[in-house]
Amino acid sequence: MKRRLLIGLAVLVGIAIIVMIVANPIVSAILRSERHTLLSNKVMLITMKKRGTSELKTFPVDYLREAGTVYAGADSGWWKHLEGGAQVRMLIQGNERVGWAMPILDDPGRTTAGFKKLRPWTYKRALWTDSVFIEIRVQDGAN
């Protein structure tokens, strides 16, 4: 039983590494290209400073946009760079946006409702895996 759990965990880690090394660069390239419409209705690029450094991190995330707010889901620890709020840049449907991102950590009802909208078919998985719901207020006046 313990061995099967370890094998399963190793497989999940392997998949995550493959996504980061192979899929994320491909998705990022598509989102930056003229062909962005293949993905950009549901996936955006987000850029943020790593906490405590000036190093920038950019990667694709799923999103939902409602008026002046963008919602995203974090399935790994990148959201920790946003704790307490942080400025982010977003590439949404070929357009650059600036926003103030805040992970929702202390409101389970809001997190559940948010993931139900963001990921209607898989929101329960997000809740079971402790994914973090992120709210981004668009600051550049563009809705």
Coordinates of N, CA and C in Angstrom, one line a residue:
M1 N 0.8 -1.2 0.0 CA 0.0 0.0 0.0 C 0.9 1.3 0.0
K2 N 1.9 1.3 0.9 CA 2.8 2.4 1.0 C 3.5 2.6 -0.3
R3 N 4.0 1.5 -0.9 CA 4.7 1.6 -2.2 C 3.9 2.1 -3.3
R4 N 2.6 1.7 -3.4 CA 1.7 2.2 -4.4 C 1.5 3.7 -4.2
L5 N 1.4 4.2 -3.0 CA 1.3 5.6 -2.8 C 2.5 6.4 -3.2
L6 N 3.7 5.9 -2.9 CA 4.9 6.5 -3.3 C 5.1 6.5 -4.8
I7 N 4.7 5.4 -5.5 CA 4.7 5.4 -7.0 C 3.7 6.4 -7.6
G8 N 2.6 6.5 -7.0 CA 1.6 7.5 -7.5 C 2.1 8.9 -7.3
L9 N 2.7 9.2 -6.2 CA 3.3 10.5 -5.9 C 4.4 10.8 -6.9
A10 N 5.2 9.8 -7.2 CA 6.3 10.0 -8.1 C 5.8 10.3 -9.5
V11 N 4.7 9.6 -9.9 CA 4.1 9.9 -11.2 C 3.5 11.3 -11.3
L12 N 2.9 11.7 -10.2 CA 2.3 13.1 -10.2 C 3.5 14.1 -10.3
V13 N 4.5 13.9 -9.6 CA 5.7 14.8 -9.6 C 6.3 14.8 -11.0
G14 N 6.4 13.7 -11.6 CA 6.9 13.6 -13.0 C 6.0 14.3 -14.0
I15 N 4.7 14.2 -13.9 CA 3.8 14.9 -14.7 C 4.0 16.4 -14.6
A16 N 4.1 16.9 -13.3 CA 4.3 18.3 -13.0 C 5.5 18.8 -13.7
I17 N 6.6 18.0 -13.6 CA 7.9 18.5 -14.2 C 7.8 18.5 -15.7
I18 N 7.1 17.6 -16.3 CA 6.9 17.6 -17.7 C 6.1 18.8 -18.2
V19 N 5.1 19.1 -17.4 CA 4.2 20.3 -17.7 C 5.1 21.6 -17.7
M20 N 5.9 21.7 -16.6 CA 6.7 22.9 -16.4 C 7.8 23.0 -17.5
I21 N 8.4 21.9 -17.9 CA 9.5 21.9 -18.8 C 9.0 22.0 -20.3
V22 N 8.0 21.2 -20.6 CA 7.5 21.1 -22.0 C 6.3 21.9 -22.3
A23 N 5.2 21.7 -21.6 CA 3.9 22.3 -21.9 C 3.9 23.8 -21.7
N24 N 4.4 24.2 -20.5 CA 4.3 25.7 -20.2 C 5.0 26.5 -21.3
P25 N 6.2 26.2 -21.7 CA 6.8 27.0 -22.8 C 6.1 27.0 -24.1
I26 N 5.5 25.9 -24.5 CA 4.7 25.8 -25.7 C 3.4 26.7 -25.6
V27 N 2.7 26.5 -24.4 CA 1.5 27.3 -24.2 C 1.9 28.8 -24.2
S28 N 3.0 29.2 -23.5 CA 3.4 30.6 -23.4 C 3.7 31.1 -24.8
A29 N 4.4 30.3 -25.7 CA 4.7 30.8 -27.0 C 3.4 31.0 -27.8
I30 N 2.4 30.1 -27.7 CA 1.2 30.3 -28.4 C 0.4 31.6 -27.9
L31 N 0.4 31.8 -26.6 CA -0.3 33.0 -26.1 C 0.4 34.3 -26.5
R32 N 1.7 34.3 -26.8 CA 2.4 35.5 -27.3 C 2.3 35.6 -28.8
S33 N 1.8 34.7 -29.5 CA 1.7 34.7 -30.9 C 0.4 35.2 -31.5
E34 N 0.4 35.3 -32.8 CA -0.9 35.8 -33.5 C -1.9 34.7 -33.4
R35 N -1.6 33.5 -33.0 CA -2.5 32.4 -32.9 C -3.0 32.2 -31.4
H36 N -2.9 33.3 -30.6 CA -3.2 33.2 -29.2 C -4.7 32.8 -29.0
T37 N -5.6 33.0 -30.0 CA -7.0 32.7 -29.8 C -7.2 31.2 -29.7
L38 N -6.2 30.4 -30.0 CA -6.4 29.0 -29.8 C -6.6 28.7 -28.3
L39 N -6.0 29.5 -27.4 CA -6.0 29.2 -26.0 C -6.5 30.4 -25.1
S40 N -6.4 31.6 -25.7 CA -6.5 32.8 -24.8 C -7.9 33.1 -24.2
N41 N -8.9 32.3 -24.6 CA -10.2 32.6 -24.0 C -10.2 32.0 -22.5
K42 N -9.3 31.1 -22.2 CA -9.3 30.4 -20.9 C -8.0 30.5 -20.2
V43 N -6.9 30.8 -21.0 CA -5.6 30.8 -20.4 C -4.9 32.1 -20.7
M44 N -4.2 32.6 -19.6 CA -3.5 33.9 -19.8 C -2.1 33.7 -19.3
L45 N -1.2 34.6 -19.6 CA 0.1 34.6 -19.0 C 0.1 35.6 -17.8
I46 N 0.7 35.2 -16.7 CA 0.8 36.1 -15.6 C 2.3 36.2 -15.3
T47 N 2.7 37.5 -15.0 CA 4.1 37.8 -14.6 C 4.1 38.4 -13.3
M48 N 4.9 38.0 -12.4 CA 5.0 38.5 -11.0 C 6.5 38.5 -10.6
K49 N 6.8 39.3 -9.6 CA 8.1 39.3 -9.0 C 8.1 38.1 -8.0
K50 N 9.2 37.4 -7.9 CA 9.4 36.4 -6.9 C 9.6 37.2 -5.6
R51 N 8.9 36.7 -4.5 CA 9.0 37.3 -3.2 C 10.4 37.5 -2.8
G52 N 10.7 38.7 -2.4 CA 12.1 39.0 -1.8 C 13.2 39.2 -2.9
T53 N 12.8 39.2 -4.1 CA 13.8 39.3 -5.2 C 13.3 40.2 -6.3
S54 N 14.1 40.5 -7.2 CA 13.6 41.3 -8.4 C 13.4 40.4 -9.6
E55 N 13.6 39.1 -9.4 CA 13.4 38.1 -10.5 C 11.9 38.0 -10.8
L56 N 11.6 38.0 -12.1 CA 10.3 37.9 -12.6 C 10.0 36.4 -13.0
K57 N 8.8 36.0 -12.7 CA 8.3 34.7 -13.1 C 7.1 34.9 -14.0
T58 N 7.1 34.2 -15.1 CA 5.9 34.3 -16.1 C 5.5 32.8 -16.4
F59 N 4.2 32.6 -16.4 CA 3.7 31.3 -16.8 C 2.3 31.3 -17.1
P60 N 1.7 30.3 -17.8 CA 0.3 30.3 -18.1 C -0.5 29.8 -16.9
V61 N -1.7 30.4 -16.8 CA -2.7 30.0 -15.8 C -4.1 30.1 -16.4
D62 N -5.0 29.4 -15.8 CA -6.4 29.5 -16.3 C -7.0 30.8 -15.6
Y63 N -7.9 31.4 -16.3 CA -8.5 32.6 -15.8 C -10.0 32.7 -16.2
L64 N -10.6 33.6 -15.5 CA -12.0 34.1 -15.8 C -12.0 35.6 -15.6
R65 N -12.6 36.3 -16.5 CA -12.6 37.7 -16.4 C -14.0 38.2 -16.3
E66 N -14.3 39.0 -15.3 CA -15.6 39.7 -15.0 C -15.3 41.1 -14.8
A67 N -15.8 42.0 -15.7 CA -15.6 43.4 -15.6 C -14.1 43.8 -15.3
G68 N -13.9 44.4 -14.2 CA -12.5 44.9 -13.8 C -11.8 43.9 -12.9
T69 N -12.2 42.6 -12.9 CA -11.6 41.6 -12.0 C -11.3 40.4 -12.9
V70 N -10.1 39.9 -12.6 CA -9.7 38.6 -13.2 C -9.5 37.6 -12.1
Y71 N -10.0 36.4 -12.3 CA -9.9 35.3 -11.3 C -8.9 34.3 -11.9
A72 N -8.1 33.7 -11.1 CA -7.2 32.6 -11.5 C -7.1 31.6 -10.4
G73 N -6.6 30.4 -10.8 CA -6.4 29.3 -9.8 C -5.0 28.9 -9.8
A74 N -4.5 28.7 -8.6 CA -3.1 28.2 -8.4 C -3.1 26.8 -7.9
D75 N -2.6 25.9 -8.7 CA -2.5 24.5 -8.2 C -1.1 24.1 -7.7
S76 N -0.2 25.1 -7.7 CA 1.1 24.9 -7.1 C 1.4 26.1 -6.2
G77 N 2.6 26.1 -5.7 CA 3.0 27.1 -4.7 C 3.3 28.5 -5.2
W78 N 3.1 28.8 -6.5 CA 3.5 30.1 -7.0 C 2.7 31.2 -6.4
W79 N 1.5 30.9 -5.9 CA 0.7 32.0 -5.3 C 1.3 32.6 -4.0
K80 N 2.3 31.9 -3.4 CA 2.9 32.4 -2.2 C 3.7 33.8 -2.5
H81 N 4.0 34.0 -3.8 CA 4.7 35.2 -4.2 C 3.7 36.4 -4.1
L82 N 2.4 36.1 -4.0 CA 1.4 37.1 -4.0 C 0.8 37.3 -2.6
E83 N 1.3 36.6 -1.6 CA 0.7 36.8 -0.2 C 0.7 38.2 0.2
G84 N -0.4 38.7 0.7 CA -0.5 40.1 1.2 C -0.8 41.0 0.0
G85 N -0.8 40.5 -1.2 CA -1.1 41.3 -2.4 C 0.2 41.7 -3.1
A86 N 0.1 41.7 -4.4 CA 1.3 42.0 -5.2 C 0.8 42.5 -6.6
Q87 N 1.6 43.3 -7.2 CA 1.3 43.8 -8.6 C 1.7 42.6 -9.5
V88 N 0.8 42.4 -10.6 CA 1.1 41.5 -11.6 C 0.9 42.1 -13.0
R89 N 1.5 41.5 -14.0 CA 1.2 41.8 -15.4 C 0.5 40.6 -16.0
M90 N -0.5 40.8 -16.8 CA -1.2 39.7 -17.4 C -1.2 40.0 -18.9
L91 N -1.1 38.9 -19.7 CA -1.3 38.9 -21.1 C -2.6 38.2 -21.4
I92 N -3.7 38.9 -21.6 CA -5.0 38.3 -21.8 C -5.5 38.6 -23.2
Q93 N -5.7 37.6 -24.0 CA -6.2 37.7 -25.3 C -5.4 38.7 -26.1
G94 N -4.1 38.6 -26.0 CA -3.2 39.4 -26.8 C -2.9 40.8 -26.2
N95 N -3.6 41.2 -25.1 CA -3.5 42.5 -24.5 C -2.8 42.5 -23.2
E96 N -1.9 43.4 -22.9 CA -1.2 43.5 -21.6 C -2.1 44.2 -20.7
R97 N -2.2 43.7 -19.4 CA -3.0 44.4 -18.4 C -2.1 44.4 -17.1
V98 N -2.3 45.3 -16.2 CA -1.7 45.4 -14.9 C -2.7 45.2 -13.9
G99 N -2.4 44.5 -12.8 CA -3.4 44.3 -11.8 C -2.8 44.1 -10.4
W100 N -3.6 44.1 -9.4 CA -3.2 43.9 -8.0 C -3.8 42.5 -7.6
A101 N -3.0 41.5 -7.4 CA -3.4 40.1 -7.1 C -3.4 39.8 -5.6
M102 N -4.5 39.1 -5.2 CA -4.6 38.8 -3.8 C -5.1 37.3 -3.7
P103 N -4.3 36.4 -3.2 CA -4.8 35.1 -2.9 C -5.9 35.1 -1.9
I104 N -7.0 34.3 -2.1 CA -8.1 34.3 -1.1 C -7.8 33.0 -0.2
L105 N -7.3 33.3 1.0 CA -6.8 32.2 1.9 C -7.7 32.0 3.1
D106 N -8.6 32.9 3.4 CA -9.3 32.8 4.6 C -10.8 32.9 4.5
D107 N -11.3 32.6 3.2 CA -12.7 32.6 3.0 C -13.1 31.4 2.1
P108 N -13.4 30.2 2.8 CA -13.7 29.0 2.0 C -14.9 29.1 1.1
G109 N -15.9 29.9 1.6 CA -17.1 30.1 0.8 C -16.8 30.8 -0.5
R110 N -16.0 31.8 -0.4 CA -15.7 32.6 -1.6 C -14.8 31.8 -2.5
T111 N -13.9 31.0 -2.0 CA -13.0 30.1 -2.7 C -13.8 29.1 -3.5
T112 N -14.8 28.5 -2.8 CA -15.6 27.5 -3.5 C -16.4 28.1 -4.6
A113 N -17.1 29.2 -4.3 CA -17.9 29.9 -5.3 C -17.0 30.3 -6.5
G114 N -15.8 30.8 -6.2 CA -14.9 31.2 -7.3 C -14.5 30.1 -8.2
F115 N -14.1 29.0 -7.5 CA -13.7 27.8 -8.4 C -14.9 27.2 -9.1
K116 N -16.1 27.3 -8.6 CA -17.2 26.8 -9.3 C -17.4 27.6 -10.6
K117 N -17.1 28.9 -10.6 CA -17.2 29.7 -11.8 C -16.0 29.5 -12.7
L118 N -14.8 29.4 -12.1 CA -13.5 29.3 -12.9 C -13.4 27.9 -13.5
R119 N -13.7 26.9 -12.8 CA -13.6 25.5 -13.2 C -14.8 24.7 -12.9
P120 N -15.9 25.0 -13.6 CA -17.2 24.4 -13.3 C -17.2 22.9 -13.3
W121 N -16.4 22.3 -14.1 CA -16.5 20.8 -14.2 C -15.5 20.2 -13.3
T122 N -14.5 20.9 -12.8 CA -13.4 20.3 -12.0 C -13.2 21.0 -10.7
Y123 N -14.1 21.9 -10.2 CA -13.9 22.7 -9.1 C -13.7 21.9 -7.8
K124 N -14.3 20.7 -7.7 CA -14.1 19.9 -6.5 C -12.7 19.4 -6.4
R125 N -12.0 19.1 -7.5 CA -10.6 18.7 -7.5 C -9.8 19.8 -7.0
A126 N -10.1 21.0 -7.4 CA -9.3 22.2 -6.9 C -9.4 22.3 -5.4
L127 N -10.6 22.1 -4.9 CA -10.8 22.2 -3.4 C -10.1 21.0 -2.7
W128 N -10.2 19.8 -3.2 CA -9.5 18.7 -2.6 C -8.0 18.8 -2.6
T129 N -7.5 19.5 -3.6 CA -6.0 19.6 -3.7 C -5.5 20.9 -3.1
D130 N -6.3 21.6 -2.4 CA -5.9 22.8 -1.7 C -5.4 23.9 -2.7
S131 N -6.0 23.9 -3.9 CA -5.6 24.9 -4.9 C -6.1 26.3 -4.3
V132 N -5.4 27.3 -4.7 CA -5.7 28.7 -4.1 C -6.4 29.5 -5.2
F133 N -7.5 30.1 -4.8 CA -8.2 31.0 -5.7 C -7.6 32.4 -5.6
I134 N -7.4 33.1 -6.7 CA -6.7 34.4 -6.7 C -7.6 35.4 -7.4
E135 N -7.8 36.5 -6.8 CA -8.5 37.6 -7.3 C -7.6 38.7 -7.7
I136 N -7.7 39.2 -9.0 CA -6.8 40.3 -9.5 C -7.7 41.4 -9.9
R137 N -7.5 42.6 -9.3 CA -8.2 43.8 -9.7 C -7.4 44.5 -10.8
V138 N -8.0 44.6 -11.9 CA -7.3 45.3 -13.1 C -7.1 46.7 -12.7
Q139 N -5.9 47.2 -12.8 CA -5.5 48.6 -12.4 C -5.4 49.6 -13.6
D140 N -5.2 49.1 -14.8 CA -4.9 50.0 -15.9 C -6.1 50.6 -16.5
G141 N -7.2 50.5 -15.9 CA -8.4 51.2 -16.4 C -9.1 50.4 -17.6
A142 N -8.5 49.3 -18.0 CA -9.1 48.6 -19.1 C -9.9 47.4 -18.5
N143 N -11.1 47.4 -18.9 CA -12.0 46.3 -18.5 C -12.0 45.3 -19.6

